[in-house]
Coordinates of C-alpha atoms and ligand atoms in Angstrom, one line a residue:
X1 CA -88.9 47.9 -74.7
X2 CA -88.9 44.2 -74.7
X3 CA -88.8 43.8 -78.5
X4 CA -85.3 46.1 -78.3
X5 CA -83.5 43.8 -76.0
X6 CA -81.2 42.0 -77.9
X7 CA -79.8 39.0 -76.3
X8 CA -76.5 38.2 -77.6
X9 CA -75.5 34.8 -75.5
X10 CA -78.1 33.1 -78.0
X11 CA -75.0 33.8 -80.8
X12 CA -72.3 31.7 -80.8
X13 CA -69.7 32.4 -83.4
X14 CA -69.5 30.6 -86.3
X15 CA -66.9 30.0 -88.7
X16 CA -68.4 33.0 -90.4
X17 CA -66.0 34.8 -87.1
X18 CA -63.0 33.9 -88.8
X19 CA -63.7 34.8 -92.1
X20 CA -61.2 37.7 -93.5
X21 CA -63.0 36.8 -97.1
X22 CA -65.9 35.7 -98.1
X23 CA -64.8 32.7 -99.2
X24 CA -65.8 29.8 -97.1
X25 CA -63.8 27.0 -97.7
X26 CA -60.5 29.3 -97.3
X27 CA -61.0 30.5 -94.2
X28 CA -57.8 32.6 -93.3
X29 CA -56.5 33.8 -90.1
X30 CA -53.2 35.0 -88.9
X31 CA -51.0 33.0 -86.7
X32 CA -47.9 35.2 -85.4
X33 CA -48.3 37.4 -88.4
X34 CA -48.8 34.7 -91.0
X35 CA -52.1 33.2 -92.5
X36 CA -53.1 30.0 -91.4
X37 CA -55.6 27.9 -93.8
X38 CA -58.2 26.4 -91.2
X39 CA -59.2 22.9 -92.6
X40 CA -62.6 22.1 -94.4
X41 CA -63.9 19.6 -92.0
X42 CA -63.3 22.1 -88.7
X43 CA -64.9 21.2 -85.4
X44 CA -66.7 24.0 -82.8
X45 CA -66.0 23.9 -79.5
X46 CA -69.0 26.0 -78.8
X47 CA -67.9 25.8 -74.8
X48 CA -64.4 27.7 -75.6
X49 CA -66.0 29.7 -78.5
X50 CA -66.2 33.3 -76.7
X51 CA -70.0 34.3 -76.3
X52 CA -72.6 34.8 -73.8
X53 CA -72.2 38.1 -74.2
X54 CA -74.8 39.7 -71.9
X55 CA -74.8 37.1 -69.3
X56 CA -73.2 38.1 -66.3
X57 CA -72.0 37.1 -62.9
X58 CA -69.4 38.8 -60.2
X59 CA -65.8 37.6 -59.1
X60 CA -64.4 39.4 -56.1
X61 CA -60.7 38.9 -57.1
X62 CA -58.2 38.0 -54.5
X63 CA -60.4 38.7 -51.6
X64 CA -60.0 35.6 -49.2
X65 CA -63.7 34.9 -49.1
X66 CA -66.5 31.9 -49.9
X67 CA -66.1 30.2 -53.4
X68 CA -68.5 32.4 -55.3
X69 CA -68.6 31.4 -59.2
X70 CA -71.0 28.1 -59.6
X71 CA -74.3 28.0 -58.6
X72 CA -75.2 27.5 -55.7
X73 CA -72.9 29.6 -54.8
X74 CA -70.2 27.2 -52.5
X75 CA -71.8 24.4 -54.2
X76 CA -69.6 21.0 -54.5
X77 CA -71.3 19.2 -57.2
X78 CA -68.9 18.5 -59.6
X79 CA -71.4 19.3 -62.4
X80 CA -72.5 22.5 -61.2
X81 CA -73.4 25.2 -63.7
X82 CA -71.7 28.9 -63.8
X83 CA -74.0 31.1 -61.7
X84 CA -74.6 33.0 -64.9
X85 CA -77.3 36.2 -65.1
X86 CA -79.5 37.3 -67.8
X87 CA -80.9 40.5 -68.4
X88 CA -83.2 41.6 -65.8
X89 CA -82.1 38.8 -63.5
X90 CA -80.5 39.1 -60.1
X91 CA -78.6 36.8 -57.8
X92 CA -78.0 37.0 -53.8
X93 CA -74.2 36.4 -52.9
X94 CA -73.5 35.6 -49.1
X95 CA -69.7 36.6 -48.6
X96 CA -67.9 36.8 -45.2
X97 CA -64.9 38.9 -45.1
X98 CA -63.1 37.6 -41.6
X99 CA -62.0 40.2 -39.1
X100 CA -58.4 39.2 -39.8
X101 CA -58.7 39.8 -44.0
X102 CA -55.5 41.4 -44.6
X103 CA -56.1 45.1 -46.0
X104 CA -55.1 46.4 -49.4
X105 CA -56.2 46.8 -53.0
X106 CA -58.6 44.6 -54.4
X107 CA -60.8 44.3 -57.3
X108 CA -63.9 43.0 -58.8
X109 CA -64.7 41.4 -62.5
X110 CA -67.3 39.4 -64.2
X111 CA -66.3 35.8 -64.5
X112 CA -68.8 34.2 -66.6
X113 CA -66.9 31.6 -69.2
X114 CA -66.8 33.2 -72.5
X115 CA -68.0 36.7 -72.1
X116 CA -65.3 38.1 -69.7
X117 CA -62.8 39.0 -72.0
X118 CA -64.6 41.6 -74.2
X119 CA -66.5 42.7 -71.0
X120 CA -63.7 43.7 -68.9
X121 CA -62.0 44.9 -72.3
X122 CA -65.0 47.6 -72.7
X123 CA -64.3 48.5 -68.8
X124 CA -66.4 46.3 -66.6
X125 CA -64.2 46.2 -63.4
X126 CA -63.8 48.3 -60.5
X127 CA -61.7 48.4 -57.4
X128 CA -62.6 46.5 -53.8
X129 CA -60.3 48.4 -51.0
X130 CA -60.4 46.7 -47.7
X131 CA -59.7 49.1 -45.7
X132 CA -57.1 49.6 -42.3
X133 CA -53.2 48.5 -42.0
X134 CA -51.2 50.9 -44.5
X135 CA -54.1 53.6 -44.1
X136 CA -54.0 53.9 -40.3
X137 CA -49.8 53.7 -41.1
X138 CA -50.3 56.6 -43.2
X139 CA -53.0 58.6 -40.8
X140 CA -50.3 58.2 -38.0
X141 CA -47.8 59.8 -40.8
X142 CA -50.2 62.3 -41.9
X143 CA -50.8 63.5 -37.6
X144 CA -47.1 63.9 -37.3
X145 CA -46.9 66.6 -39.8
X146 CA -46.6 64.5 -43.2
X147 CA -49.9 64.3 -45.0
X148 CA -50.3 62.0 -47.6
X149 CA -52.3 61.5 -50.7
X150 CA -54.2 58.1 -51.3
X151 CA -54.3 58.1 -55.0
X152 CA -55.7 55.0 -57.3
X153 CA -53.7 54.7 -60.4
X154 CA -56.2 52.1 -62.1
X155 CA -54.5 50.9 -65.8
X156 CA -56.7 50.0 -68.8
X157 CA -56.4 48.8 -71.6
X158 CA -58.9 49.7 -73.7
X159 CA -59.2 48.2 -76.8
X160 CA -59.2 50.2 -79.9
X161 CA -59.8 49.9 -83.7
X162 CA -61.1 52.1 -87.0
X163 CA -59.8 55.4 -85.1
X164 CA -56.3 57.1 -86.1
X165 CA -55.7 58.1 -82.2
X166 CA -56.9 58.7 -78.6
X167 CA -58.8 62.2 -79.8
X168 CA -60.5 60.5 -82.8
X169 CA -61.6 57.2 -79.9
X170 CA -62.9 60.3 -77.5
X171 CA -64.9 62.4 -80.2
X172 CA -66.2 59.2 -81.3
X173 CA -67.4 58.1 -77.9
X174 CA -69.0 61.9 -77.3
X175 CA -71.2 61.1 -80.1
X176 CA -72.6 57.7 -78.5
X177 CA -70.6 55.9 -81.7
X178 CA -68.7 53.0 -79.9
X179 CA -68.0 51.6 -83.9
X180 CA -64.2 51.4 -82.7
X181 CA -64.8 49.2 -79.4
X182 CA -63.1 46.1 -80.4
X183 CA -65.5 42.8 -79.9
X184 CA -64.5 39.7 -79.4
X185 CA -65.6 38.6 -83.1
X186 CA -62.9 41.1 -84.2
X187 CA -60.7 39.5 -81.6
X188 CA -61.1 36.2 -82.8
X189 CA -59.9 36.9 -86.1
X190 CA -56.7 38.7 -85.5
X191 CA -56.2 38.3 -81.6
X192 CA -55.1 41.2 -80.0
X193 CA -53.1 42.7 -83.3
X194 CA -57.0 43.6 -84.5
X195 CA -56.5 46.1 -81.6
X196 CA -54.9 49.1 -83.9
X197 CA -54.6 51.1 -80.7
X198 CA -54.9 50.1 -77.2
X199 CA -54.6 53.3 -75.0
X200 CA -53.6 52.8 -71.5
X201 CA -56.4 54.5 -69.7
X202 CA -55.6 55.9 -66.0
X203 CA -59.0 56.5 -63.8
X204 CA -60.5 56.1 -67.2
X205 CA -58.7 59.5 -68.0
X206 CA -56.0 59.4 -70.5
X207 CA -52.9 61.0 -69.4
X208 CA -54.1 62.8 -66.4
X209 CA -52.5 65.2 -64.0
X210 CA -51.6 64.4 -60.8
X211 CA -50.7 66.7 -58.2
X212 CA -48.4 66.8 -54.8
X213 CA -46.6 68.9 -53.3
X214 CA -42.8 68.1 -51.6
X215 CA -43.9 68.2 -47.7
X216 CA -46.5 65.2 -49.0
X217 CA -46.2 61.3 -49.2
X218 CA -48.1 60.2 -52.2
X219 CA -49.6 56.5 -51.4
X220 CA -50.4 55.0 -55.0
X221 CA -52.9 51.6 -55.3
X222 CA -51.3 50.5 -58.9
X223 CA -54.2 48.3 -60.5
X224 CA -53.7 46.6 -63.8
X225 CA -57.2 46.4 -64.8
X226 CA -55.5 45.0 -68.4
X227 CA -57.3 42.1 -69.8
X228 CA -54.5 40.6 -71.7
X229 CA -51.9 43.0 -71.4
X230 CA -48.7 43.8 -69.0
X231 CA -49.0 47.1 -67.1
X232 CA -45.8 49.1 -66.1
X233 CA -45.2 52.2 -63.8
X234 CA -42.1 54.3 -63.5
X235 CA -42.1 57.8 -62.6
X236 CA -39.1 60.3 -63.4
X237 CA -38.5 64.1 -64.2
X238 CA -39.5 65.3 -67.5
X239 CA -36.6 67.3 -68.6
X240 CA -33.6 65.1 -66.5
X241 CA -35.3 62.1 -66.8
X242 CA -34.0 61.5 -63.0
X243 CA -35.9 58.3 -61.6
X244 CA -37.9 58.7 -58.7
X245 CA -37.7 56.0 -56.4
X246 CA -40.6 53.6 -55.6
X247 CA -41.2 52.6 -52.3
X248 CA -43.1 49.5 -52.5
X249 CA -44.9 48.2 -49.4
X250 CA -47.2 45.2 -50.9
X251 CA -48.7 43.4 -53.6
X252 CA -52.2 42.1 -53.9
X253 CA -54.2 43.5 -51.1
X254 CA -51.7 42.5 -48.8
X255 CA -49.2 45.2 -46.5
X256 CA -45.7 44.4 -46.2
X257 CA -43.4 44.7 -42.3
X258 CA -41.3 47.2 -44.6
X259 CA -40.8 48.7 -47.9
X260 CA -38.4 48.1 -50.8
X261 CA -37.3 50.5 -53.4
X262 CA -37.7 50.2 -56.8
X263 CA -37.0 51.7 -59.9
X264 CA -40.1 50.7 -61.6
X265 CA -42.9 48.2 -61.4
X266 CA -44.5 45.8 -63.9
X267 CA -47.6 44.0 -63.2
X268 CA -49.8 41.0 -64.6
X269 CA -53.1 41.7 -65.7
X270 CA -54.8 42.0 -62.3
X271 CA -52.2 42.3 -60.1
X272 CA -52.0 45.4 -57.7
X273 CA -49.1 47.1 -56.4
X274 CA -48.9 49.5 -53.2
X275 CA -46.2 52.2 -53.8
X276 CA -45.1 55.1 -51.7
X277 CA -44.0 58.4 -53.0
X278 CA -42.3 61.9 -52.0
X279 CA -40.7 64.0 -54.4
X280 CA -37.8 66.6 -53.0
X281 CA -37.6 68.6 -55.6
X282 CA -40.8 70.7 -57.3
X283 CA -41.5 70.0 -61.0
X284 CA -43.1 68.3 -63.7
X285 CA -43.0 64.6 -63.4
X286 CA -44.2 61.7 -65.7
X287 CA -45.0 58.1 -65.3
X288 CA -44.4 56.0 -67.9
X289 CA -44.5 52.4 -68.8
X290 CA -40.7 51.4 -68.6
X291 CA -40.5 50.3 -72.5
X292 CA -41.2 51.2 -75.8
X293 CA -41.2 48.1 -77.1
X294 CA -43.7 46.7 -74.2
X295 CA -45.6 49.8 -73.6
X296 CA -46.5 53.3 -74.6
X297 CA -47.4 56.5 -72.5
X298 CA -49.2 56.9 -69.3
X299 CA -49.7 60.2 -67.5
X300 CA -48.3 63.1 -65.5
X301 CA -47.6 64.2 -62.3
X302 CA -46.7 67.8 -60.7
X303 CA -44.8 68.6 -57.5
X304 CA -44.5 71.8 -56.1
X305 CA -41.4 72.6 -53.2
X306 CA -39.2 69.7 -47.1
X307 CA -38.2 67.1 -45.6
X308 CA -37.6 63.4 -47.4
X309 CA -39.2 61.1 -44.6
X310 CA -39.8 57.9 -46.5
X311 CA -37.0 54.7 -45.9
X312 CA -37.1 51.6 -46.0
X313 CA -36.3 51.4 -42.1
X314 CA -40.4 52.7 -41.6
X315 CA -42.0 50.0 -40.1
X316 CA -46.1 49.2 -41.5
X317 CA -48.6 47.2 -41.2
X318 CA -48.4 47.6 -37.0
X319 CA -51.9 48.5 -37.6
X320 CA -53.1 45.5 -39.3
X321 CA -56.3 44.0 -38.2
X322 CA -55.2 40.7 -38.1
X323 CA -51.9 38.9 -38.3
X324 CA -50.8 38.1 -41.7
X325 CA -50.9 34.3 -42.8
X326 CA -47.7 32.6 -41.6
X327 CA -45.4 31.7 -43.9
X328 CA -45.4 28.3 -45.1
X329 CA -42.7 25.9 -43.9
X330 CA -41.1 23.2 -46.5
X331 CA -42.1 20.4 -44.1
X332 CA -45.6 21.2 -44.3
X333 CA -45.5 20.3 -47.9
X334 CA -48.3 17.5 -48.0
X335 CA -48.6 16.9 -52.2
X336 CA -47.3 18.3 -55.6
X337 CA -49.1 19.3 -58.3
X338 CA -47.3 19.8 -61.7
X339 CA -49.5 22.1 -64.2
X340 CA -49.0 23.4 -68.1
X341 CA -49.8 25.8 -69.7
X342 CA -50.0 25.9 -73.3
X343 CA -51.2 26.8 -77.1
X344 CA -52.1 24.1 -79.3
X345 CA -52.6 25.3 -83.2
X346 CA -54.7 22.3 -84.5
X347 CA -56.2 23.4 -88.0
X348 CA -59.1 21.3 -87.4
X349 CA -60.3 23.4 -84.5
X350 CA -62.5 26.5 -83.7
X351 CA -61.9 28.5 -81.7
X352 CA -58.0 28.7 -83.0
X353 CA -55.6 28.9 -81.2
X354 CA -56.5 26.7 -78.9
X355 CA -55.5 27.7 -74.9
X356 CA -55.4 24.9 -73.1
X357 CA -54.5 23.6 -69.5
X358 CA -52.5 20.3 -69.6
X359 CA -53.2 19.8 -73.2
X360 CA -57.3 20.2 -72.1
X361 CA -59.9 22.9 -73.3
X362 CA -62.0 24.2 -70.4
X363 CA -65.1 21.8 -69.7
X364 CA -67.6 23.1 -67.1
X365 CA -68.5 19.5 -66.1
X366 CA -64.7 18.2 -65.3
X367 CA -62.9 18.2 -62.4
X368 CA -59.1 18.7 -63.3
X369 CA -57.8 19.1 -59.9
X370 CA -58.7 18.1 -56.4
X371 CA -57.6 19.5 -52.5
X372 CA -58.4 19.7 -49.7
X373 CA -59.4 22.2 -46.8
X374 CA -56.2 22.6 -45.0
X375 CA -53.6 20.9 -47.5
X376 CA -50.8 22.7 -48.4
X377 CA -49.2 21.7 -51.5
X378 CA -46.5 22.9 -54.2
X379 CA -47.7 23.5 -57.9
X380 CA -45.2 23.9 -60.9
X381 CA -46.4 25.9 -63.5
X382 CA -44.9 25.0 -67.1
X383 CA -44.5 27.0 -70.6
X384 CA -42.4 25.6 -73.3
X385 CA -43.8 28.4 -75.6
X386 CA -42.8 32.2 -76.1
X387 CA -46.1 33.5 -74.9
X388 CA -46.5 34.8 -71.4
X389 CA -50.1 34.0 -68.6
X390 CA -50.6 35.4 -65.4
X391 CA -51.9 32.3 -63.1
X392 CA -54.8 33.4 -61.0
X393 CA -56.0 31.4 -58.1
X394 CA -59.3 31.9 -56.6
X395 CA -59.8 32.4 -52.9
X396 CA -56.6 30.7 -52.0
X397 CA -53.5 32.9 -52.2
X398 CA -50.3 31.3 -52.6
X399 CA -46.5 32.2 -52.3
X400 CA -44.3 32.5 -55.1
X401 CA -41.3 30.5 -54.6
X402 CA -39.3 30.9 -58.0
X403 CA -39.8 32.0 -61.7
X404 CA -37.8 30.8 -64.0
X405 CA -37.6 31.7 -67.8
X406 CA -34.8 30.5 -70.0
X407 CA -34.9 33.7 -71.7
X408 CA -32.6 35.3 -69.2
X409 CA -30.6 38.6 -70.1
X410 CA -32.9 37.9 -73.5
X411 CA -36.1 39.8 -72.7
X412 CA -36.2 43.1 -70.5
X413 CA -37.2 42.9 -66.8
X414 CA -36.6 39.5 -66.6
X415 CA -34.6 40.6 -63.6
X416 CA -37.9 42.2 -61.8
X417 CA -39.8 39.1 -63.1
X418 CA -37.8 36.4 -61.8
X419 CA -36.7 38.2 -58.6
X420 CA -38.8 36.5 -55.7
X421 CA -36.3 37.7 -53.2
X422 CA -37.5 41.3 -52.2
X423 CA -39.7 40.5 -50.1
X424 CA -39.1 37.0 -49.6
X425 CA -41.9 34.6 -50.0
X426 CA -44.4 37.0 -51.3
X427 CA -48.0 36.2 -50.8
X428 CA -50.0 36.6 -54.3
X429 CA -52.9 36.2 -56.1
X430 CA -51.6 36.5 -59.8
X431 CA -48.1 35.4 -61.0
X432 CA -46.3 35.4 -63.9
X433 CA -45.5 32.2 -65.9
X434 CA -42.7 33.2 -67.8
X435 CA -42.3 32.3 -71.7
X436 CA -40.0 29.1 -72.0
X437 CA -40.1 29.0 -68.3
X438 CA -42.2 28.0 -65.1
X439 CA -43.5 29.4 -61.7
X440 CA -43.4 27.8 -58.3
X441 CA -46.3 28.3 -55.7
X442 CA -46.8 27.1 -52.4
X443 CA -50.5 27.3 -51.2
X444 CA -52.5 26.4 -48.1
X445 CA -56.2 25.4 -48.3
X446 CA -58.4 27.6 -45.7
X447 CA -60.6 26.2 -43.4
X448 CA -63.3 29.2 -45.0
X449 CA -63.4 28.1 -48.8
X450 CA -64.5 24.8 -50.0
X451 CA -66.4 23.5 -53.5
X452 CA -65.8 24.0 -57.0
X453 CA -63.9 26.8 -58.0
X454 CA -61.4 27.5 -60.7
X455 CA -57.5 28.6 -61.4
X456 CA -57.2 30.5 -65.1
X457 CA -54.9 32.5 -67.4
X458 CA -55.8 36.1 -67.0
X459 CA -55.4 37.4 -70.2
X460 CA -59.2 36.7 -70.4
X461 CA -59.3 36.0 -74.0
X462 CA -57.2 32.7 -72.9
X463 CA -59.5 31.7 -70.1
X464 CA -62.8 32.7 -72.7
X465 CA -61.1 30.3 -75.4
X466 CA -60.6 27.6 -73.0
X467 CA -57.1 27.9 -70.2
X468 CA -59.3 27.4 -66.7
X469 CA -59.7 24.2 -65.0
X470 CA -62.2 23.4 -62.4
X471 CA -60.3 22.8 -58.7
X472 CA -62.6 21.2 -56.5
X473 CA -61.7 22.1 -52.9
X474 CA -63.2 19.2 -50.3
X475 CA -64.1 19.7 -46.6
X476 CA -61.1 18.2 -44.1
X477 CA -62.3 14.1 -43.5
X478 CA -65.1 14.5 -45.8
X479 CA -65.1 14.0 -49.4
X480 CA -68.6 13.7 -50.3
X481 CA -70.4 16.1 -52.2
X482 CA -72.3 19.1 -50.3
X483 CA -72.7 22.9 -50.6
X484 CA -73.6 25.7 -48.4
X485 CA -76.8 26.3 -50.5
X486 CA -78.0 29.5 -49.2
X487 CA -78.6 31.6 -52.3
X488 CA -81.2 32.1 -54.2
X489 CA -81.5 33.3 -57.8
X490 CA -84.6 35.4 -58.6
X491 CA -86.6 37.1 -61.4
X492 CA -86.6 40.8 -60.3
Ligands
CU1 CU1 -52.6 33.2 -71.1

């Protein structure tokens, strides 16, 4: 079958991408709606051009484990290359994950610079669940006469084009015609509006039933497996549209001392949520995404007919493995970092729009930002502009000390965005950085994770087209180059 493999990393788009004509010295493409005239004399950059489709590698997000994405994997050579497989190639990761790794909902992607947009877009991700803390919580609730229900609620976007509806997508996909998956060529030249539909998939079922009954506690693991979209969750009665109240207990992979409620729940591309549930009153329930304007449908649940037992006195995580980080302190602030975020429309240049990091396309080769092993410092994260990016950090998670947006009382759920007071402190992975606004992280190096690793957008068709910088993580007292070279890449 040799002659049928068709490698597509060896295409990089061209110009030819952007065309909407055939006319090559008017190449067209819409900005915001409106047609931009690319100049004659464009430049490529070929690095933050999407391609490489078919190579591959593996990103185990949030999970506080060995820098993993340059080969050799922990390497810290500052010119190391992407640990990047080809077809029929394999790769031996060595990952750790301590006795004291807090417990929650995680998730794994491919990372590999250019190709992970339209592969997570077509659905390659799954969950990571490090197990312990909120489960053994819920076992003890489930032994004194309150069972519980663990139940994923995994959000996709899946991206959509040439098909009226959901049904037309679905009888298309039964006859092995995936015409109307949306590539990143198509993607190039319209952006996400190309998308005519993007269906929010649920356990890759769209609209699904859920059910319960009201002597259960439902324990939902909210993922947003969206690759450059906003998830949402909110839950109420069909007919009286009567809210049900959210108890939320953590946020990326990590369990909270006690729960707070909420009314709904809107997460980043990647972020996870971990919600608790019990309905008192039997009946036919939906979730939906809390907007019209952000978001469309997403699925049902039923109830059928005892006692309410969830609060927010209930006490978790006393099972936890380990003890959660401590909090950081404001006098062990060692350094600042000040970071923007930003898209630069330059005529001249392909890819276009241009997502850059400090007014920089991504370069494999550069280091953009150095730490070290034990250093805790404060980053502010800018953008002037009306777009929105989750940050993502790898292997170090940080806390989120304020968002601001000056588009307060402007844009809905700015009060859920910008709140960083329930709880306190909270310990991510992703975060918002608000249009015309900035996030404020505080982050502590660990002793585990050193060597080149990166910080991104997550809306991966920003990352692909060039927001990621290289952070190069140095060992405490020394700062010269060295890597836990332990893996070995292979012809299988
Ligand atoms: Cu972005």
């Amino acid at each position: 079958m040799e002659e049928a493999t068709k490698h597509l990393h060896d295409t990089i788009p061209t110009a030819q991408t952007y065309m909407v004509d055939s006319d090559l010295k008017l190449p067209n493409i819409p900005h915001h709606g409106r047609p931009v005239t690319l100049a004659t004399d464009f430049t490529i950059d070929k690095e933050n051009m999407p391609h490489n489709y078919d190579l591959l590698n593996l990103h185990l997000h949030g999970l506080e484990v060995e820098t993993h994405l340059f080969h050799p994997q922990g390497t810290s050579k500052s010119d190391a290359p992407w640990i990047s497989l080809d077809v029929d190639e394999c790769y031996c990761y060595r990952f750790r994950l301590p006795t004291t790794h807090p417990t929650g909902t995680y998730y794994y992607h491919p990372h590999r610079h250019g190709a992970t947009g339209m592969q997570t877009w077509n659905g390659m991700w799954g969950p990571f669940l490090v197990t312990g803390g909120l489960d053994d919580d819920l076992a003890d609730m489930t032994k004194n006469n309150t069972p519980h229900i663990d139940q994923p609620f995994f959000m996709w976007d899946a991206h959509v084009h040439r098909a009226k509806n959901h049904t037309e997508w679905e009888g298309r996909r039964g006859s092995g015609d995936e015409s109307t998956l949306v590539e990143t060529d198509d993607f190039l030249r319209n952006q996400a509006g190309q998308a005519e539909h993007i269906f929010v998939m649920v356990n890759n079922e769209f609209q699904p039933t859920l059910s319960m009954n009201t002597s259960q506690v439902m324990r939902i693991r909210l993922l947003c497996g969206a690759s450059e979209n906003m998830c949402g969750f909110r839950l109420r009665h069909t007919q009286s549209k009567v809210i049900v109240p959210l108890y939320n207990v953590g946020s990326d992979g990590r369990t909270w001392a006690r729960a707070y409620t909420k009314q709904y729940m809107i997460l980043m591309a990647s972020q996870r949520e971990e919600i608790l549930i019990q309905i008192a009153e039997a009946g036919l329930y939906e979730a939906t995404r809390p907007s019209a304007r952000l978001f469309g449908g997403c699925t049902k649940s039923r109830a059928n007919g005892q006692e309410f037992v969830l609060s927010t006195d209930m006490e978790f995580a006393k099972n936890e493995r380990g003890s959660n980080e401590a909090d950081i302190t404001d006098v062990e602030i060692m350094g600042q970092g000040r970071i923007d975020f930003a898209m630069n429309t330059d005529v001249r240049i392909l890819p276009f729009e241009q997502y850059v990091i400090d007014n920089k396309s991504y370069n494999v080769n550069r280091i953009d930002q150095m730490a070290q092993r034990l250093q805790v410092e404060e980053w502010v994260i800018t953008n002037s502009q009306p777009t929105v990016h989750p940050l993502h950090i790898h292997v170090n998670p940080f806390q989120v000390k304020e968002v601001r947006t000056a588009l307060e009382n402007q844009i809905e759920f700015t009060d859920y965005i910008t709140d960083t007071s329930t709880p306190m402190n909270r310990w991510r992975d992703t975060a918002i950085v608000p249009p015309y606004g900035s996030l404020r992280i505080w982050t502590r190096y660990a002793a585990r994770a050193y060597g080149k690793t990166v910080f991104h957008c997550h809306f991966e068709a920003h990352s692909d087209t060039g927001m990621m910088s290289n952070l190069m993580i140095t060992r405490h007292d020394t700062d010269k180059t060295s890597g836990a070279d332990e893996s070995t890449r292979t012809k299988s």
